[in-house]
Short mmCIF file of C-alpha atoms in Angstrom, two decimals:
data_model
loop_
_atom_site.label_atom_id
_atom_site.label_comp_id
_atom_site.label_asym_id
_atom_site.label_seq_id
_atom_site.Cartn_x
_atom_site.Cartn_y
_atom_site.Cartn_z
CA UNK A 1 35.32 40.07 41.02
CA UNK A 2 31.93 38.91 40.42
CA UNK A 3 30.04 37.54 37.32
CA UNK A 4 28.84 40.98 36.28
CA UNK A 5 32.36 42.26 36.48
CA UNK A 6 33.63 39.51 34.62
CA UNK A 7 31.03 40.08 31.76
CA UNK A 8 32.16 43.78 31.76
CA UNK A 9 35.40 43.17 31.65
CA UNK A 10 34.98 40.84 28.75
CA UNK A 11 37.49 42.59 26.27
CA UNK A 12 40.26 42.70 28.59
CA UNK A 13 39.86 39.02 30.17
CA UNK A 14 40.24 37.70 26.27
CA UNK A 15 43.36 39.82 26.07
CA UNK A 16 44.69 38.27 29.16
CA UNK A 17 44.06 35.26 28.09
CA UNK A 18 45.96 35.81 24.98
CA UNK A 19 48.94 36.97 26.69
CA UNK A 20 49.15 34.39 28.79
CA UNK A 21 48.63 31.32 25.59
CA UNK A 22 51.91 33.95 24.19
CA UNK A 23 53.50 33.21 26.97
CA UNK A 24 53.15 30.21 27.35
CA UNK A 25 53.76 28.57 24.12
CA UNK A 26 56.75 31.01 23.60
CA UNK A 27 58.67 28.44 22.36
CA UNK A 28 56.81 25.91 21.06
CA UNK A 29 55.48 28.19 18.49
CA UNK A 30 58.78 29.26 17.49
CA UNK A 31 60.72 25.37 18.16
CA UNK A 32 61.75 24.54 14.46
CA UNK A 33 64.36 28.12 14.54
CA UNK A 34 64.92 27.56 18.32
CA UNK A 35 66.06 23.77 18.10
CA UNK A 36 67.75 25.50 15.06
CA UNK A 37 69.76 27.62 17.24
CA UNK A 38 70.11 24.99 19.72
CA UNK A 39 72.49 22.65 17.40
CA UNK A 40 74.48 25.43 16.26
CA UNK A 41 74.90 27.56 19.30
CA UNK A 42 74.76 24.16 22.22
CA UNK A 43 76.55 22.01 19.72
CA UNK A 44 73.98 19.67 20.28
CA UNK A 45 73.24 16.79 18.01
CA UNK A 46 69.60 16.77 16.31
CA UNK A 47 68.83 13.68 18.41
CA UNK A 48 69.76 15.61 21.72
CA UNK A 49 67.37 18.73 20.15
CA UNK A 50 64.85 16.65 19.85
CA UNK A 51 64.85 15.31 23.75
CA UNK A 52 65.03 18.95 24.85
CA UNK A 53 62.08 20.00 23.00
CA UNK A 54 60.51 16.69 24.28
CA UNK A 55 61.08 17.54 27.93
CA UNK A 56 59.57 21.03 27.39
CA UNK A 57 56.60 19.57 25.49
CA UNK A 58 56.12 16.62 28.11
CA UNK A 59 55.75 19.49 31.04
CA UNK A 60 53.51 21.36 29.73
CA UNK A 61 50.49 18.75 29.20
CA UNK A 62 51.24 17.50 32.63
CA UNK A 63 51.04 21.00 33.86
CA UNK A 64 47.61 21.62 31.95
CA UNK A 65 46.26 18.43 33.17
CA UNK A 66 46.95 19.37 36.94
CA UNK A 67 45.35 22.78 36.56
CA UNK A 68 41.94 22.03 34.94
CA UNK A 69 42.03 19.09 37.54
CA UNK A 70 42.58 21.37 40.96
CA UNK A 71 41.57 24.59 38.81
CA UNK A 72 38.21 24.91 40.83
CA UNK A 73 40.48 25.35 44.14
CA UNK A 74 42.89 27.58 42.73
CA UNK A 75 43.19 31.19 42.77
CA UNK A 76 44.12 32.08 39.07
CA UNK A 77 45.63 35.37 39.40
CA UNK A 78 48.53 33.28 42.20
CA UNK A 79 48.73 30.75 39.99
CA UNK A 80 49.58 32.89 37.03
CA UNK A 81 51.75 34.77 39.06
CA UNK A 82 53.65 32.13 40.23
CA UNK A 83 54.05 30.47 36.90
CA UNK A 84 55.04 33.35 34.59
CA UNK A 85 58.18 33.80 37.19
CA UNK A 86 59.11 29.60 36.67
CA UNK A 87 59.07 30.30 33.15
CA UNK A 88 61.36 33.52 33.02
CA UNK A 89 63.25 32.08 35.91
CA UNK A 90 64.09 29.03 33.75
CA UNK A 91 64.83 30.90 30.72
CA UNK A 92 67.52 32.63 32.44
CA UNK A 93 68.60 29.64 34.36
CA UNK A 94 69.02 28.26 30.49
CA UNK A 95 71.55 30.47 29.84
CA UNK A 96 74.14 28.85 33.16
CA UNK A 97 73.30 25.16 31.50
CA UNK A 98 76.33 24.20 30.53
CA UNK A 99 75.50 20.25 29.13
CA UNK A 100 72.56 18.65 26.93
CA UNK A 101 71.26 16.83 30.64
CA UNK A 102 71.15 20.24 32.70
CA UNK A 103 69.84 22.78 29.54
CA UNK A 104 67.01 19.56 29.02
CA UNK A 105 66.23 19.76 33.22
CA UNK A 106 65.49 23.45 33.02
CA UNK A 107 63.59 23.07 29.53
CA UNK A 108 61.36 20.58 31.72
CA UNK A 109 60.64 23.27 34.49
CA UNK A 110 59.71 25.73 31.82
CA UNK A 111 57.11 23.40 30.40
CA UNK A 112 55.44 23.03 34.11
CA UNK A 113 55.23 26.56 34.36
CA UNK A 114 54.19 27.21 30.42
CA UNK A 115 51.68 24.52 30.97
CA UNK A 116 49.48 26.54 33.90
CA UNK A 117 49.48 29.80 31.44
CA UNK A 118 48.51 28.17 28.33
CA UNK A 119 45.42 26.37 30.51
CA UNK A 120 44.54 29.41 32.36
CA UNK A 121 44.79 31.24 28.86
CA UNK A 122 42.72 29.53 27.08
CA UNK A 123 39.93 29.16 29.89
CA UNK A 124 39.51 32.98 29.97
CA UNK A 125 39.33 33.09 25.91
CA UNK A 126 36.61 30.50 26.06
CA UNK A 127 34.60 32.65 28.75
CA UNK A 128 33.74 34.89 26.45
CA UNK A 129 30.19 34.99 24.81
CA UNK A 130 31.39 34.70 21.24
CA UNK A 131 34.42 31.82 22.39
CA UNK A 132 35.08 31.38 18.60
CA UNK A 133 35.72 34.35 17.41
CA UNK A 134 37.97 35.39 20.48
CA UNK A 135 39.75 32.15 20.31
CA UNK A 136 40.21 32.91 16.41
CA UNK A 137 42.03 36.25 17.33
CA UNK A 138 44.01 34.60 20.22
CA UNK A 139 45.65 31.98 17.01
CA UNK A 140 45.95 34.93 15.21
CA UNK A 141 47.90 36.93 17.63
CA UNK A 142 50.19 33.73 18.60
CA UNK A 143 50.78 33.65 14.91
CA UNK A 144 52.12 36.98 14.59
CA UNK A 145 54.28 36.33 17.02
CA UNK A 146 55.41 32.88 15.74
CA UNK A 147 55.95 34.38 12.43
CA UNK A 148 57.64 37.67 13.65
CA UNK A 149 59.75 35.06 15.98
CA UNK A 150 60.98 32.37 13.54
CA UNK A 151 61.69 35.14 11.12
CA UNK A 152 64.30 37.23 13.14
CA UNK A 153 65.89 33.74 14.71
CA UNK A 154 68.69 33.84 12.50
CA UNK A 155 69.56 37.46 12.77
CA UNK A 156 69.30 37.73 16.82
CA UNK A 157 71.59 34.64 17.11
CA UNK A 158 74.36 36.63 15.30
CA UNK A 159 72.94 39.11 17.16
CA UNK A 160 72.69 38.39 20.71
CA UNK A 161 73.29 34.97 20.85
CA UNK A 162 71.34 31.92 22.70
CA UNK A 163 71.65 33.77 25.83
CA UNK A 164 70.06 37.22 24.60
CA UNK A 165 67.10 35.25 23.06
CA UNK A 166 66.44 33.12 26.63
CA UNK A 167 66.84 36.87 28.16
CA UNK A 168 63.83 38.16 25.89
CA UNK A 169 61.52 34.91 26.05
CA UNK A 170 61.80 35.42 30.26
CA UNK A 171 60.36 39.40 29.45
CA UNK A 172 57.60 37.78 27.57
CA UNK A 173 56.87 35.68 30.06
CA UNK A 174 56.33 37.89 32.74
CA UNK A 175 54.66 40.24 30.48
CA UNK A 176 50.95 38.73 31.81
CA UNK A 177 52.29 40.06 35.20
CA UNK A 178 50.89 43.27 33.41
CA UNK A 179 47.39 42.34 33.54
CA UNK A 180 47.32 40.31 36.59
CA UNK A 181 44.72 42.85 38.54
CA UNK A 182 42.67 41.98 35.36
CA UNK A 183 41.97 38.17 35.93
CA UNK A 184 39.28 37.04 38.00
CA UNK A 185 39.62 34.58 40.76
CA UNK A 186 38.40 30.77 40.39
CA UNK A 187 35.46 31.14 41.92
CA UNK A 188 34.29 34.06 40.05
CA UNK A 189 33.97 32.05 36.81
CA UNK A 190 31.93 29.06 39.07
CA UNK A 191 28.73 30.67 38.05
CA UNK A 192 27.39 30.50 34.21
CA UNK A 193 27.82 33.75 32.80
CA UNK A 194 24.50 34.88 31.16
CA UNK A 195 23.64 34.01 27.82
CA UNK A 196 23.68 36.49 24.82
CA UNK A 197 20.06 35.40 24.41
CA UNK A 198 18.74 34.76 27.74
CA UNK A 199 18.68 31.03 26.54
CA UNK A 200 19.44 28.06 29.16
CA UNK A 201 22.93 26.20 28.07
CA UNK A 202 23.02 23.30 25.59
CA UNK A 203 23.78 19.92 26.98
CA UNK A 204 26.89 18.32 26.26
CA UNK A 205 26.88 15.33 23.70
CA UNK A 206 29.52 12.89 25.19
CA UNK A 207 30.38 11.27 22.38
CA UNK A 208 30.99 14.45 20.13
CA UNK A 209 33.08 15.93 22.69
CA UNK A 210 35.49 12.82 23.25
CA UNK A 211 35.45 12.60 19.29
CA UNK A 212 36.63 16.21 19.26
CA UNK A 213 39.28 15.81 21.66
CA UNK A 214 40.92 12.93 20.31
CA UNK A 215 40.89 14.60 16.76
CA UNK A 216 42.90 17.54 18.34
CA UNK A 217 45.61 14.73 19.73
CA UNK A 218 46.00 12.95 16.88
CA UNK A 219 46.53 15.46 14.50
CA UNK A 220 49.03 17.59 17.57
CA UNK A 221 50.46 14.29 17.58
CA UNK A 222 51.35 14.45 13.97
CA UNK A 223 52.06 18.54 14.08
CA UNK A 224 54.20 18.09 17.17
CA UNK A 225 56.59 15.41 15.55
CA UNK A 226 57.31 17.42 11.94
CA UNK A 227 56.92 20.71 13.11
CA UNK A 228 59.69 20.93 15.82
CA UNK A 229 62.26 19.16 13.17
CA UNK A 230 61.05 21.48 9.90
CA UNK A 231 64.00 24.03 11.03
CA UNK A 232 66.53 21.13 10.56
CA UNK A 233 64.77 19.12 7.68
CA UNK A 234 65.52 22.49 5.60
CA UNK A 235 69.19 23.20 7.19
CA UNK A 236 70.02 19.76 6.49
CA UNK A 237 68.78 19.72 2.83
CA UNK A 238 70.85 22.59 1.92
CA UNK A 239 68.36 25.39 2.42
CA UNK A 240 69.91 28.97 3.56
CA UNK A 241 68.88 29.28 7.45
CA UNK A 242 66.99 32.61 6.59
CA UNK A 243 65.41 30.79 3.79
CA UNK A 244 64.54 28.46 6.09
CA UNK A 245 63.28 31.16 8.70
CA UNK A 246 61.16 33.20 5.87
CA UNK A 247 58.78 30.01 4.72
CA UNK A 248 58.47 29.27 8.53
CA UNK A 249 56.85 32.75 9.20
CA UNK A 250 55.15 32.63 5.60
CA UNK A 251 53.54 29.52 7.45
CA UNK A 252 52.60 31.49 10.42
CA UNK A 253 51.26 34.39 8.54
CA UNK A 254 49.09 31.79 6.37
CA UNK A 255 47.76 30.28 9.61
CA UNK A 256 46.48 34.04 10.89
CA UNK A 257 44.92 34.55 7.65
CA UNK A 258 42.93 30.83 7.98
CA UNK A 259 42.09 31.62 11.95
CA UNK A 260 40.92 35.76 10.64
CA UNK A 261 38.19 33.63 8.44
CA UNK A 262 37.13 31.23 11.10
CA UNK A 263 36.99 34.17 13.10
CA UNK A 264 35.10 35.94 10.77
CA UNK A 265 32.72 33.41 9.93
CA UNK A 266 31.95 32.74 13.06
CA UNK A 267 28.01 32.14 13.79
CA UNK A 268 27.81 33.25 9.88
CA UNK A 269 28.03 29.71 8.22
CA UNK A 270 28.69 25.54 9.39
CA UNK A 271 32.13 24.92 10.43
CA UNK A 272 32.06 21.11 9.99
CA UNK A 273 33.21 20.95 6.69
CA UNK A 274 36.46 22.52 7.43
CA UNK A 275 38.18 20.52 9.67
CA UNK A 276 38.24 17.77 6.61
CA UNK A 277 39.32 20.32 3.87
CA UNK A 278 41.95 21.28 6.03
CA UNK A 279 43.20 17.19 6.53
CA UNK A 280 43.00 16.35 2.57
CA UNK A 281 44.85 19.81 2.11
CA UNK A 282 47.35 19.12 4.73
CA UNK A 283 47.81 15.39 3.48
CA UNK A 284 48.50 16.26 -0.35
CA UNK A 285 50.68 19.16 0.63
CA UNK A 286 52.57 16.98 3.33
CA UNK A 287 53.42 14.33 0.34
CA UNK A 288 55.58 17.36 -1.27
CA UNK A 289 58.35 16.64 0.61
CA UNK A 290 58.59 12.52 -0.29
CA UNK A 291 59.68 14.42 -3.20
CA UNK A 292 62.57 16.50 -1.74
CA UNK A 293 63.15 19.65 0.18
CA UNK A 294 63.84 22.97 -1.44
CA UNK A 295 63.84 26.57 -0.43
CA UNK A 296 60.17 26.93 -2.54
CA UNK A 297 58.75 23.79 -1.07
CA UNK A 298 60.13 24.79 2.35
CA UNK A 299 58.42 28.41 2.39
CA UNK A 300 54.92 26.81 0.74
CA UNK A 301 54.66 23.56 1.47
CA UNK A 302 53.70 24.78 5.66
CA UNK A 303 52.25 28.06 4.77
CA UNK A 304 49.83 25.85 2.93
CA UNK A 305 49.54 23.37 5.86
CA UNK A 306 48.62 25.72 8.48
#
């Protein structure tokens, strides 16, 4: 496939690239109802949640990290392949774990594999001309699925059980497979795709980039600590598990309507006031919860956040 292809196929790279960030993050973007599930269906203790979700989490940067390092040598559309069937293969190993140490093992395998989509993913979102506003619908659409996700939790566990949901997170994440003919190979994306203007491309500014990037850890760092126990903080204050699900997915839903304006003001107005409107707001909603948990605070207090 070469560049001109790849321009021409624009559309359908970006929704690629959002299946494969789906599939990917498939259960990180659902993790306060899974580890939910977890203790009641596993019997595991929160502490032994946590380490699972840990192990998944701790694959998949290690995972990203080795693809954009060796991604100029690899053949994407292999590399996806093989990846989507480690996920779904250790989803439905999940189901034969019978301890905490073997069901945290798999969980680790799935983050390898998670890890090469959600890189991959997000590399063909960002090859498109107008990255923002693609990468706005790609949060969007992993939103909807969060919030459809977190909100039917409760109801497939009586449903299905642990083992049904592990069957339908291994569909999803061979569901790429689909669009696999779709993907370009490595090389094709070598070359600089041409401008919307005919302009040459703006130089990096060092400093602003490594600024940038360790903005996005620290603040993961804080989302990724809170957001895989919120599931439990509300169980364990008393909150009604589909209580508990509902304000998770009213979260989600508030997130896709935040990402639909920066997608929509994209190129329209300066983004870099936002980023600090959206700290204070997270900060002073965050400080809700010194003063309890209850099924309101629980539904608004993340919708809010995200």
């Amino acid at each position: 496939m070469d560049t001109g292809n790849t321009a021409r196929n624009e559309p359908w790279l970006a929704i690629a690239g959002i299946m494969l960030v789906i599939a990917g993050m498939q259960v990180f973007i659902i993790q306060p109802g899974f580890m939910t599930v977890l203790v009641s269906a596993l019997q595991l203790t929160e502490a032994w949640a946590g380490y699972v979700a840990s192990a998944e989490m701790c694959g998949i940067p290690i995972a990203t990290i080795a693809t954009a390092a060796v991604g100029h040598r690899l053949n994407w559309r292999r590399a996806v392949a093989i990846s989507a069937l480690i996920l779904a293969s250790a989803d439905l190993l999940s189901i034969f774990a019978h301890t905490p140490l073997q069901f945290l093992a798999v969980r680790a395998v799935a983050g390898l594999g998670a890890g090469v989509l959600i890189s991959i993913g997000y590399s063909l979102v960002g090859m498109a001309r107008n990255a923002d506003k693609f990468f706005g619908y790609a949060i969007m659409a992993l939103l909807g699925y969060g919030a459809i996700g977190v909100f039917i939790l409760p109801w497939s566990e009586e449903a299905v059980g642990l083992a049904g949901i592990l069957v339908a997170l291994a569909v999803i994440a061979i569901l790429p497979l689909l669009l696999l003919r779709k993907l370009p190979a490595r090389t094709a994306v070598d070359t600089v795709m041409e401008s919307p203007v005919g302009a040459a491309p703006k130089p990096h500014n060092t400093l602003a980039v490594i600024l940038a990037l360790c903005a996005v850890a620290i603040f993961f760092l804080g989302q990724g600590v809170v957001w895989a126990y919120l599931g439990l903080i509300g169980t364990a204050a008393g909150v009604p598990d589909q209580s508990v699900a509902t304000g998770l997915a009213l979260s989600q839903v508030a997130g896709m309507v935040g990402a639909f304006g920066m997608a929509w003001l994209s190129g329209r107005v300066s983004q870099r006031g936002y980023p600090l409107l959206g700290l204070v707001v997270d900060s002073e909603v965050a400080r809700t919860f010194e003063r309890g948990t209850s099924t309101w605070r629980h539904a608004i207090g993340p919708s809010v956040e995200l």
